mmCIF file of C-alpha atoms in Angstrom:
data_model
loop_
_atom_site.group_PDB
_atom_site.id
_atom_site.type_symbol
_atom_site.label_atom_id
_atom_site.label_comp_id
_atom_site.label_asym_id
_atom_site.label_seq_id
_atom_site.Cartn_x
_atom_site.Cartn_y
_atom_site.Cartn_z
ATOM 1 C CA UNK A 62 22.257 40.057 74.928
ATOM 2 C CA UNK A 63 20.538 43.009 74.133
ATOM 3 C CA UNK A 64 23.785 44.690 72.560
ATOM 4 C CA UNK A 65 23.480 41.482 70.322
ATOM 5 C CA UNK A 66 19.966 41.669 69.444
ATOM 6 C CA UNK A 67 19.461 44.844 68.513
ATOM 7 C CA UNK A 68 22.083 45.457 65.647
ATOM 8 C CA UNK A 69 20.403 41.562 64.528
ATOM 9 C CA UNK A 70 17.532 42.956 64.545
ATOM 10 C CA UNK A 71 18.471 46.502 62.555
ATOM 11 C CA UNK A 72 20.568 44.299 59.925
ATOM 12 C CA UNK A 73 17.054 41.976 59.136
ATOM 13 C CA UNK A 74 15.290 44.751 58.930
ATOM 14 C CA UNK A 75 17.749 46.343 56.533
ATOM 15 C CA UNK A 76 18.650 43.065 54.332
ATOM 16 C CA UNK A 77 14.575 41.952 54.636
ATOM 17 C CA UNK A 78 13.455 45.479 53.253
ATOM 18 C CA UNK A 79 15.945 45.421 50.748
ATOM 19 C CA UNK A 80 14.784 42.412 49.268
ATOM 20 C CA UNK A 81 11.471 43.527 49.969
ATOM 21 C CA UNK A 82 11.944 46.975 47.958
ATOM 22 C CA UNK A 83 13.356 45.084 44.690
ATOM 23 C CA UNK A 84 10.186 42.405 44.639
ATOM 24 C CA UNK A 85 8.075 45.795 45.011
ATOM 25 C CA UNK A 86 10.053 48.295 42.192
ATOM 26 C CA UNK A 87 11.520 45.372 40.239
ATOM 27 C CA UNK A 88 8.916 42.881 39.090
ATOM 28 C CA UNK A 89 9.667 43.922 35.530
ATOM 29 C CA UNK A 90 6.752 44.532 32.639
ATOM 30 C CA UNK A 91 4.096 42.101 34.103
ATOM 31 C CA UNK A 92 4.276 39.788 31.170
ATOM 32 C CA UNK A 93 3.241 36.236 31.628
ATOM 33 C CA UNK A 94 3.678 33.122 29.732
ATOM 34 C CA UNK A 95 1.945 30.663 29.297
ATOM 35 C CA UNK A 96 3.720 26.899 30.103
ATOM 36 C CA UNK A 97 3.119 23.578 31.446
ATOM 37 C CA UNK A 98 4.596 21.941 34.753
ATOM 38 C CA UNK A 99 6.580 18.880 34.477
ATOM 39 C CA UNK A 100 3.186 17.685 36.251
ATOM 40 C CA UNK A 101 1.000 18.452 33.362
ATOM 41 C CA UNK A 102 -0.067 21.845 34.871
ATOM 42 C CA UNK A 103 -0.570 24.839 32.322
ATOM 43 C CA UNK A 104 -0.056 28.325 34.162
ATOM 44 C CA UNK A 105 1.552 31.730 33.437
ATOM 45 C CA UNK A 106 4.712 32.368 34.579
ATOM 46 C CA UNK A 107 6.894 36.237 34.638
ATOM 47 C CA UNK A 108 9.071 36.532 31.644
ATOM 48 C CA UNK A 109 11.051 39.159 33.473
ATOM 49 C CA UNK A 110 11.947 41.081 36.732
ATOM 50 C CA UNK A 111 13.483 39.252 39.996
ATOM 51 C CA UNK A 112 10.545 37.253 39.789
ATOM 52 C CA UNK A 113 11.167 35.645 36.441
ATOM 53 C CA UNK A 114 9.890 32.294 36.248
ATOM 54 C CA UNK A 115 7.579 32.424 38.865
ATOM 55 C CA UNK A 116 3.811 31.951 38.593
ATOM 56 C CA UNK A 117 1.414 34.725 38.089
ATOM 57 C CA UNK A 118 -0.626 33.685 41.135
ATOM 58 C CA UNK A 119 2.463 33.883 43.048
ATOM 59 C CA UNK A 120 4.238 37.205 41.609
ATOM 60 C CA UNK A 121 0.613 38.275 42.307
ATOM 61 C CA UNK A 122 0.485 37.080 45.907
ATOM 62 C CA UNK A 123 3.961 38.371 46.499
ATOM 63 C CA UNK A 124 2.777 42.199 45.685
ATOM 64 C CA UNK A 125 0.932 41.808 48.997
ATOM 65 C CA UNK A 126 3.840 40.352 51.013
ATOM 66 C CA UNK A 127 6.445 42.443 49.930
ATOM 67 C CA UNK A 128 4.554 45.730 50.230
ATOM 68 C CA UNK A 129 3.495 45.273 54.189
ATOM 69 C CA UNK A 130 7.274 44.004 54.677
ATOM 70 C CA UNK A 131 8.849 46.966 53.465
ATOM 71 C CA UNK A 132 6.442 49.614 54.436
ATOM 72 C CA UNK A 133 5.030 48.141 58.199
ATOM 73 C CA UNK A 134 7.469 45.125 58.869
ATOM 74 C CA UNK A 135 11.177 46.380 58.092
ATOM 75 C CA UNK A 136 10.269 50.021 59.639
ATOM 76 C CA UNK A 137 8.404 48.669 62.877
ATOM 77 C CA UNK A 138 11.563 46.236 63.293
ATOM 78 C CA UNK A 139 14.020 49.063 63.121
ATOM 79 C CA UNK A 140 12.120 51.251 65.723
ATOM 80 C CA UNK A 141 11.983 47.981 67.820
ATOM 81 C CA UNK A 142 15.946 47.913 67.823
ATOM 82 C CA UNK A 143 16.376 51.144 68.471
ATOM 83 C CA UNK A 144 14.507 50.567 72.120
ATOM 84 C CA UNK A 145 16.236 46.970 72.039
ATOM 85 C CA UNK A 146 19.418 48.956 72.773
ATOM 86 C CA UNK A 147 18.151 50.579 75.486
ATOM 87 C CA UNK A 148 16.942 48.096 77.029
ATOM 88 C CA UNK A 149 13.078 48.012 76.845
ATOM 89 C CA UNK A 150 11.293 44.341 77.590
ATOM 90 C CA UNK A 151 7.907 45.458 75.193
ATOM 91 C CA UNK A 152 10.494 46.225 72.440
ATOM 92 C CA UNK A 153 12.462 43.156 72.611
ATOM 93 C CA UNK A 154 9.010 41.207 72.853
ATOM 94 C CA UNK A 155 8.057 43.066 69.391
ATOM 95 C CA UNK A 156 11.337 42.617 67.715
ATOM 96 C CA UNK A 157 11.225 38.895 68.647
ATOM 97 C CA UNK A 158 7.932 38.495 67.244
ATOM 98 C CA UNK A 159 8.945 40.078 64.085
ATOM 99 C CA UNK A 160 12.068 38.687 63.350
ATOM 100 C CA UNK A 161 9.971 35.435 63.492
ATOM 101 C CA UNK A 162 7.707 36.852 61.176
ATOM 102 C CA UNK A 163 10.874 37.404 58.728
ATOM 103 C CA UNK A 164 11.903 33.836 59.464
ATOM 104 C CA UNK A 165 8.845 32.586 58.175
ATOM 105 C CA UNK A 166 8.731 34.991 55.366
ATOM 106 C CA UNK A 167 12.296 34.153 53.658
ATOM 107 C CA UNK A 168 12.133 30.294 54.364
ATOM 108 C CA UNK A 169 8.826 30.146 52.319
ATOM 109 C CA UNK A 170 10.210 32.709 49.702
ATOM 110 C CA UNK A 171 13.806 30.666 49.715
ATOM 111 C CA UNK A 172 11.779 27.169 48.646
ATOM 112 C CA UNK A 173 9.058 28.596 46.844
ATOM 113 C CA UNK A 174 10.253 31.757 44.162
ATOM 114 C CA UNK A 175 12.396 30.143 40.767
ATOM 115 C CA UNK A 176 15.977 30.716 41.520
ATOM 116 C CA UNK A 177 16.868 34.409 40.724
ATOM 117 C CA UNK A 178 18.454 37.346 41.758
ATOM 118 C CA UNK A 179 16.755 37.771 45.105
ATOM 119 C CA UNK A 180 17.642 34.298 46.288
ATOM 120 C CA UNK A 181 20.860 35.067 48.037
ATOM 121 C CA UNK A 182 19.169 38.114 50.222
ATOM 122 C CA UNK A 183 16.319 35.536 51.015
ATOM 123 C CA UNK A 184 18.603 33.282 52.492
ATOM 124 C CA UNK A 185 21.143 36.271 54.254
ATOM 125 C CA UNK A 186 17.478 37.431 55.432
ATOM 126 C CA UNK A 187 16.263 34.056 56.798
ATOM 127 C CA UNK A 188 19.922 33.068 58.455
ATOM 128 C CA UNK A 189 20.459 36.681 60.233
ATOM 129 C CA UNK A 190 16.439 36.360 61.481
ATOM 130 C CA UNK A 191 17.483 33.013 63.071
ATOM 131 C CA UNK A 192 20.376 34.121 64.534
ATOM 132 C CA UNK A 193 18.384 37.184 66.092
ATOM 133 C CA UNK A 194 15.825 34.848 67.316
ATOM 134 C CA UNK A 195 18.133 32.978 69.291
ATOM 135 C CA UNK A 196 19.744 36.103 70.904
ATOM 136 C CA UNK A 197 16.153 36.724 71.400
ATOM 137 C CA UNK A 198 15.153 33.843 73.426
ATOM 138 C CA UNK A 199 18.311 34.467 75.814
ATOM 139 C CA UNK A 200 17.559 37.936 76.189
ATOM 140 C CA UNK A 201 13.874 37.319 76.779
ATOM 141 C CA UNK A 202 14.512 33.854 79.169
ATOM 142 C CA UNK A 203 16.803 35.855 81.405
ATOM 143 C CA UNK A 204 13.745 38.843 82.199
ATOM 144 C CA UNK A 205 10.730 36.511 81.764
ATOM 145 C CA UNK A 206 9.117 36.878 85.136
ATOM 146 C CA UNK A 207 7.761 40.143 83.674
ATOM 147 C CA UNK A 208 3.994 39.838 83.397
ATOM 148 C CA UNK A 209 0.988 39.757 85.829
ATOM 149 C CA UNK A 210 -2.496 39.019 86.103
ATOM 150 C CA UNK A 211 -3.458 41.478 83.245
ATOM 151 C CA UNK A 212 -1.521 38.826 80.788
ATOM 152 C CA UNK A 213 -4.819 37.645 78.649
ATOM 153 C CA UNK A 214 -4.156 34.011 78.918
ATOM 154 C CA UNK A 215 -7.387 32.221 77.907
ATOM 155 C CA UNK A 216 -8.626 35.169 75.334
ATOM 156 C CA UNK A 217 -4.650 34.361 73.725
ATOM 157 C CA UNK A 218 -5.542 30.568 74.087
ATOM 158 C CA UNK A 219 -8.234 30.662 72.162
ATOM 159 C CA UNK A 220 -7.826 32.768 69.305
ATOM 160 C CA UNK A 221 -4.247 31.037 68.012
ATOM 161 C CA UNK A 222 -5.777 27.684 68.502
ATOM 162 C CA UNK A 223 -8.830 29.210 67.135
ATOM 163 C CA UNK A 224 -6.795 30.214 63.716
ATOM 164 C CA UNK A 225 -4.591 27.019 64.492
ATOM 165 C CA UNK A 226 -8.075 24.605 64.192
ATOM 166 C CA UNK A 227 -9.188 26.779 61.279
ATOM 167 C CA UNK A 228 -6.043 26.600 59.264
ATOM 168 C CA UNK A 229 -5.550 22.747 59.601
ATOM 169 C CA UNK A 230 -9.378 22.020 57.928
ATOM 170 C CA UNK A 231 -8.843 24.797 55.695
ATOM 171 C CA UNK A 232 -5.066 22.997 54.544
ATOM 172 C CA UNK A 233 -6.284 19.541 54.867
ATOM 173 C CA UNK A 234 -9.298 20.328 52.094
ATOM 174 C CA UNK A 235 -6.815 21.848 49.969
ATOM 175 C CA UNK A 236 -4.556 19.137 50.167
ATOM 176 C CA UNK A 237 -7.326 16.275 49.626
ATOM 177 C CA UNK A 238 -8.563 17.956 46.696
ATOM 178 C CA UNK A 239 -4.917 18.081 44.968
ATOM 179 C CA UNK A 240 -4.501 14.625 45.692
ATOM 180 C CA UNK A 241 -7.734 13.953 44.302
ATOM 181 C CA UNK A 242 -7.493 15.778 40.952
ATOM 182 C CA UNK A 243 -5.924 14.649 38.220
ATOM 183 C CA UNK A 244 -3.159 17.491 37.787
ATOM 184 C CA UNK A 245 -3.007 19.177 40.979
ATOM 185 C CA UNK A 246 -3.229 23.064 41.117
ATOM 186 C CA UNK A 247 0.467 23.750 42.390
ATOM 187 C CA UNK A 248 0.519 27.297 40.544
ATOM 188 C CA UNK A 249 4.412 25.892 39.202
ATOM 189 C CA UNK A 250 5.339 24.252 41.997
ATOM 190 C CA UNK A 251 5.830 20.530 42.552
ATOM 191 C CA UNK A 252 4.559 20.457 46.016
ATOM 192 C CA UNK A 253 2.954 22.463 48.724
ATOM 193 C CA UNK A 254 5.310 24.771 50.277
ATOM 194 C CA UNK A 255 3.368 26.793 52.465
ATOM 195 C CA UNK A 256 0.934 23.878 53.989
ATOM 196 C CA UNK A 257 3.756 22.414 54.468
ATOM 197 C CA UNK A 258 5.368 25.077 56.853
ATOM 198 C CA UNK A 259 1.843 26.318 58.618
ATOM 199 C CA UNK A 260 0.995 22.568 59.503
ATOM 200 C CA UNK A 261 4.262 21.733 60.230
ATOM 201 C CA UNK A 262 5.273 24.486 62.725
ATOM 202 C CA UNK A 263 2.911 27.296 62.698
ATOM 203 C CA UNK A 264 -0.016 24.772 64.038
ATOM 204 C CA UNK A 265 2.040 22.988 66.524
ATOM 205 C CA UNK A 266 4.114 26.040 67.531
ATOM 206 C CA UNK A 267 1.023 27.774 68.066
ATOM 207 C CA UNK A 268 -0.796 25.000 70.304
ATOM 208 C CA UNK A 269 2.548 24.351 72.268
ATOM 209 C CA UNK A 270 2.496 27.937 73.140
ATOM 210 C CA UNK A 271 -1.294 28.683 74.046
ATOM 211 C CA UNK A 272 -0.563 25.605 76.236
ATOM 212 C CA UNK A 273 2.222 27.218 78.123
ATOM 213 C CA UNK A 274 0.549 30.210 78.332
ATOM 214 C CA UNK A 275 -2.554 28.394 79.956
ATOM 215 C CA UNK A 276 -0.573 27.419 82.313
ATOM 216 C CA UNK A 277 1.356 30.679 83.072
ATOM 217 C CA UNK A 278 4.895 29.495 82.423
ATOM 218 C CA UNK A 279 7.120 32.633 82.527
ATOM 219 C CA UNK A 280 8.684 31.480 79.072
ATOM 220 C CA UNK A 281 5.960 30.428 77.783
ATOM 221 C CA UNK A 282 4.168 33.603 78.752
ATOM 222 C CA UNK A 283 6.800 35.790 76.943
ATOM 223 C CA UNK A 284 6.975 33.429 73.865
ATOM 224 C CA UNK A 285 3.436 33.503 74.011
ATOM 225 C CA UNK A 286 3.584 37.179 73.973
ATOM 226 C CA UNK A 287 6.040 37.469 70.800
ATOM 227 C CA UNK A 288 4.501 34.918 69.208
ATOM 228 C CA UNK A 289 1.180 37.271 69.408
ATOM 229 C CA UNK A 290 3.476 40.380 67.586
ATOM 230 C CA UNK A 291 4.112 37.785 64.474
ATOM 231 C CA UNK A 292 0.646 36.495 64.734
ATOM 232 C CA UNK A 293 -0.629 40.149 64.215
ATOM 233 C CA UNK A 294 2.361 40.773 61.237
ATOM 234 C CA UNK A 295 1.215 37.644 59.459
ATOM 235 C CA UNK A 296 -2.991 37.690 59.855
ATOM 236 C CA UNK A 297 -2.296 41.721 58.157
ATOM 237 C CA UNK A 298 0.612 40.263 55.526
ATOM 238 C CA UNK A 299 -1.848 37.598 54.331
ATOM 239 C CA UNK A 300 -5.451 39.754 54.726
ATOM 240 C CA UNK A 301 -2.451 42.420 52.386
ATOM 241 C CA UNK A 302 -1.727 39.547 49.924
ATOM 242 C CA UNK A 303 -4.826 38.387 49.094
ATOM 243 C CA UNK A 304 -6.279 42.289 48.447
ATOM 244 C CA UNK A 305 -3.272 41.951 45.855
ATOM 245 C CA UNK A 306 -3.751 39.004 44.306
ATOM 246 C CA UNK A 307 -7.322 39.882 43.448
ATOM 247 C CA UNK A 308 -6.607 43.233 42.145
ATOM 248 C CA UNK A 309 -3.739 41.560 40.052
ATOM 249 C CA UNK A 310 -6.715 38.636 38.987
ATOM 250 C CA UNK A 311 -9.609 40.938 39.212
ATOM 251 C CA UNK A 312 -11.719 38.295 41.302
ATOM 252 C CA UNK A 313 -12.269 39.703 44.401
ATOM 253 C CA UNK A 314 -11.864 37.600 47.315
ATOM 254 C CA UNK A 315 -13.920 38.894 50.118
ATOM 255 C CA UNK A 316 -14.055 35.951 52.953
ATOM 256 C CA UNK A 317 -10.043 35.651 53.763
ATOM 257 C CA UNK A 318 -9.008 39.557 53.460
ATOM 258 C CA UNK A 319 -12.150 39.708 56.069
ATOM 259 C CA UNK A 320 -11.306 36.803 57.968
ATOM 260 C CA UNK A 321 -7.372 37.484 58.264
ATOM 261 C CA UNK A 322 -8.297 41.236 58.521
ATOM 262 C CA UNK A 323 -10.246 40.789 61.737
ATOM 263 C CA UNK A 324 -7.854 38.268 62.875
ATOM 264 C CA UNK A 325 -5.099 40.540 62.739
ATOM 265 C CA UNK A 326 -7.265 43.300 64.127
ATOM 266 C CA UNK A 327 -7.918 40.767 67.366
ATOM 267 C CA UNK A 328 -4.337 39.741 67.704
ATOM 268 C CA UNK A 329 -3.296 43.264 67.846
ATOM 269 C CA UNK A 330 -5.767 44.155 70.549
ATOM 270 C CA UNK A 331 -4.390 40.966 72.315
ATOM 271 C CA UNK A 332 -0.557 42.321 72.184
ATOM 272 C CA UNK A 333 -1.597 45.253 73.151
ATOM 273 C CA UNK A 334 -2.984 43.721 76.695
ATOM 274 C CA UNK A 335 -0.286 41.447 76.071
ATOM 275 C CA UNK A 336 2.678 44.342 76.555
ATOM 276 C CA UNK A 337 0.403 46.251 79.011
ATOM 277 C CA UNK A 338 0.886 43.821 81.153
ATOM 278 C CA UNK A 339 4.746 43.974 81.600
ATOM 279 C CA UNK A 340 6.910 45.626 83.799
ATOM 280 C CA UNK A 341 8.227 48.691 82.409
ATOM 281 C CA UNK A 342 12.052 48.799 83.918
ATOM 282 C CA UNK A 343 13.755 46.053 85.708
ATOM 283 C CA UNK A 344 10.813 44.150 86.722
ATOM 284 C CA UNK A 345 9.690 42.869 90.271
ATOM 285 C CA UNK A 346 9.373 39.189 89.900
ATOM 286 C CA UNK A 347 5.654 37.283 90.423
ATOM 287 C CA UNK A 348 5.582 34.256 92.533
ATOM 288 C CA UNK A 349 3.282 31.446 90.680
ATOM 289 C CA UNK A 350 0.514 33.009 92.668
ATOM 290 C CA UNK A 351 0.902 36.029 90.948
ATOM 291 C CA UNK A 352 -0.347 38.074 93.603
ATOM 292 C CA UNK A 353 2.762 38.366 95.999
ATOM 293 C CA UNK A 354 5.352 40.550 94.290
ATOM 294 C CA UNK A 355 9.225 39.929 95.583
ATOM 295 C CA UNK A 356 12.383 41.948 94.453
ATOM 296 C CA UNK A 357 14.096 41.006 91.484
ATOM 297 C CA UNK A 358 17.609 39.238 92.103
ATOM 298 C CA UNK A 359 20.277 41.811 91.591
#
């Protein structure tokens, strides 16, 4: 599957950077206007640019996101495919773990920009990143018995449900307080998009896996491990989004860029123990003791 994955995994990160380079260059004036939600809301939305009709808090948000995906994301994917094609375990690990990270990224951007231009490469973007993530699980599935003791099981455990825990309060205030107000700050929208998606797979996605990892399930070890690559992308997109949206609001907002900042920082010291402990060729495989090492079938 690796002949598969890899030209996947160069076409998201060619489509995804595209898309990423017009929300970047092609925003348009920055002129806002001012208008009121079917839900009694007033905000500002963009008069002009691919992001017409959007919200200023989210054209403002979306500076972040689209500047780490076209300048760290879509580059670190196409070295990743590259080393996909020859072969390389670490690389498919990282490529997994970012094409889930585009996944993400162009679902949420799909159901939460107004309909413009960009729309169609959202979708292309979010369909080809699914597609590579299923060549990705078969490619990964068939080498998982690649890691040893080194793997850092509990440290992995605890940070993702960690963020997992902290996410969850930090959603469910947000959400009791909209329900609570009178007109709900949606920023445009008529519900919330992205609570919707963290609490409804990043939190249990992230518990299922610390749980496999915990209990050193070769799959769940190596989903653990990609899952730890778009961990690290989306802790540095977000810590990258906020530092945008306050220099587009001028309020600085110090606790999340620090908070997602430092958890990106720890994630990426994670994957790095994460890939270190991986075979580097055609691995020998670990018996459940992981102490006895026998040859790999074929």
């Amino acid at each position: 599957m690796h002949r598969v994955l890899s030209p996947l995994a160069g076409l998201v990160a060619v489509v995804g950077g595209m898309a990423a380079a017009l929300g970047v260059f092609g925003r348009g004036s920055g002129t806002f206007s001012a208008v009121t939600s079917a839900l009694g809301e007033r905000y500002e939305i963009a008069v002009d640019g691919v992001y017409a009709g959007s919200s200023r808090q989210l054209v403002a948000e979306g500076v972040g996101w689209d500047v780490f995906t076209l300048f760290v994301a879509a580059p670190v994917l196409l070295v990743a495919a590259v080393s996909v094609a020859r072969g390389s375990f670490r690389a498919t690990l990282v490529a997994t773990g970012i094409l889930g990270y585009f996944a993400y990224l162009h679902l949420e951007y799909a159901v939460t920009w107004a309909f413009g231009p960009l729309f169609p490469l959202f979708v292309a973007t979010l369909a080809l990143s699914v597609l590579g993530l299923v060549a990705a699980a078969v490619t990964v599935t068939e080498d998982a018995n690649r890691f040893d003791e080194r793997f850092p099981r509990r440290s992995y455990a605890a940070l993702t449900v960690g963020m997992s825990l902290l996410l969850t309060v930090m959603w469910a205030g947000r959400i009791a307080e909209a329900l609570g107000a009178k007109v709900a700050t949606l920023h445009g929208e008529t519900t919330m998009t992205v609570q919707a998606l963290d609490l409804g797979l990043v939190v249990p996605i992230s518990i299922a896996l610390a749980i496999g990892a915990l209990r050193r399930s070769p799959a769940g070890l190596a989903a653990a491990a990609a899952f730890g690559v778009m961990f690290v992308a989306m802790s540095a997109a977000i810590a990258a989004m906020v530092v945008s949206a306050s220099i587009v609001t001028g309020e600085l907002q110090l606790p999340p860029i620090v908070l997602f900042g430092l958890a990106a920082v720890a994630g990426l010291v994670l994957v790095r123990r994460m890939l270190a402990s991986t075979t580097g060729g055609r691995p020998s495989v670990y018996t459940a003791n992981w102490n006895t090492p026998v040859p790999a079938p074929g």
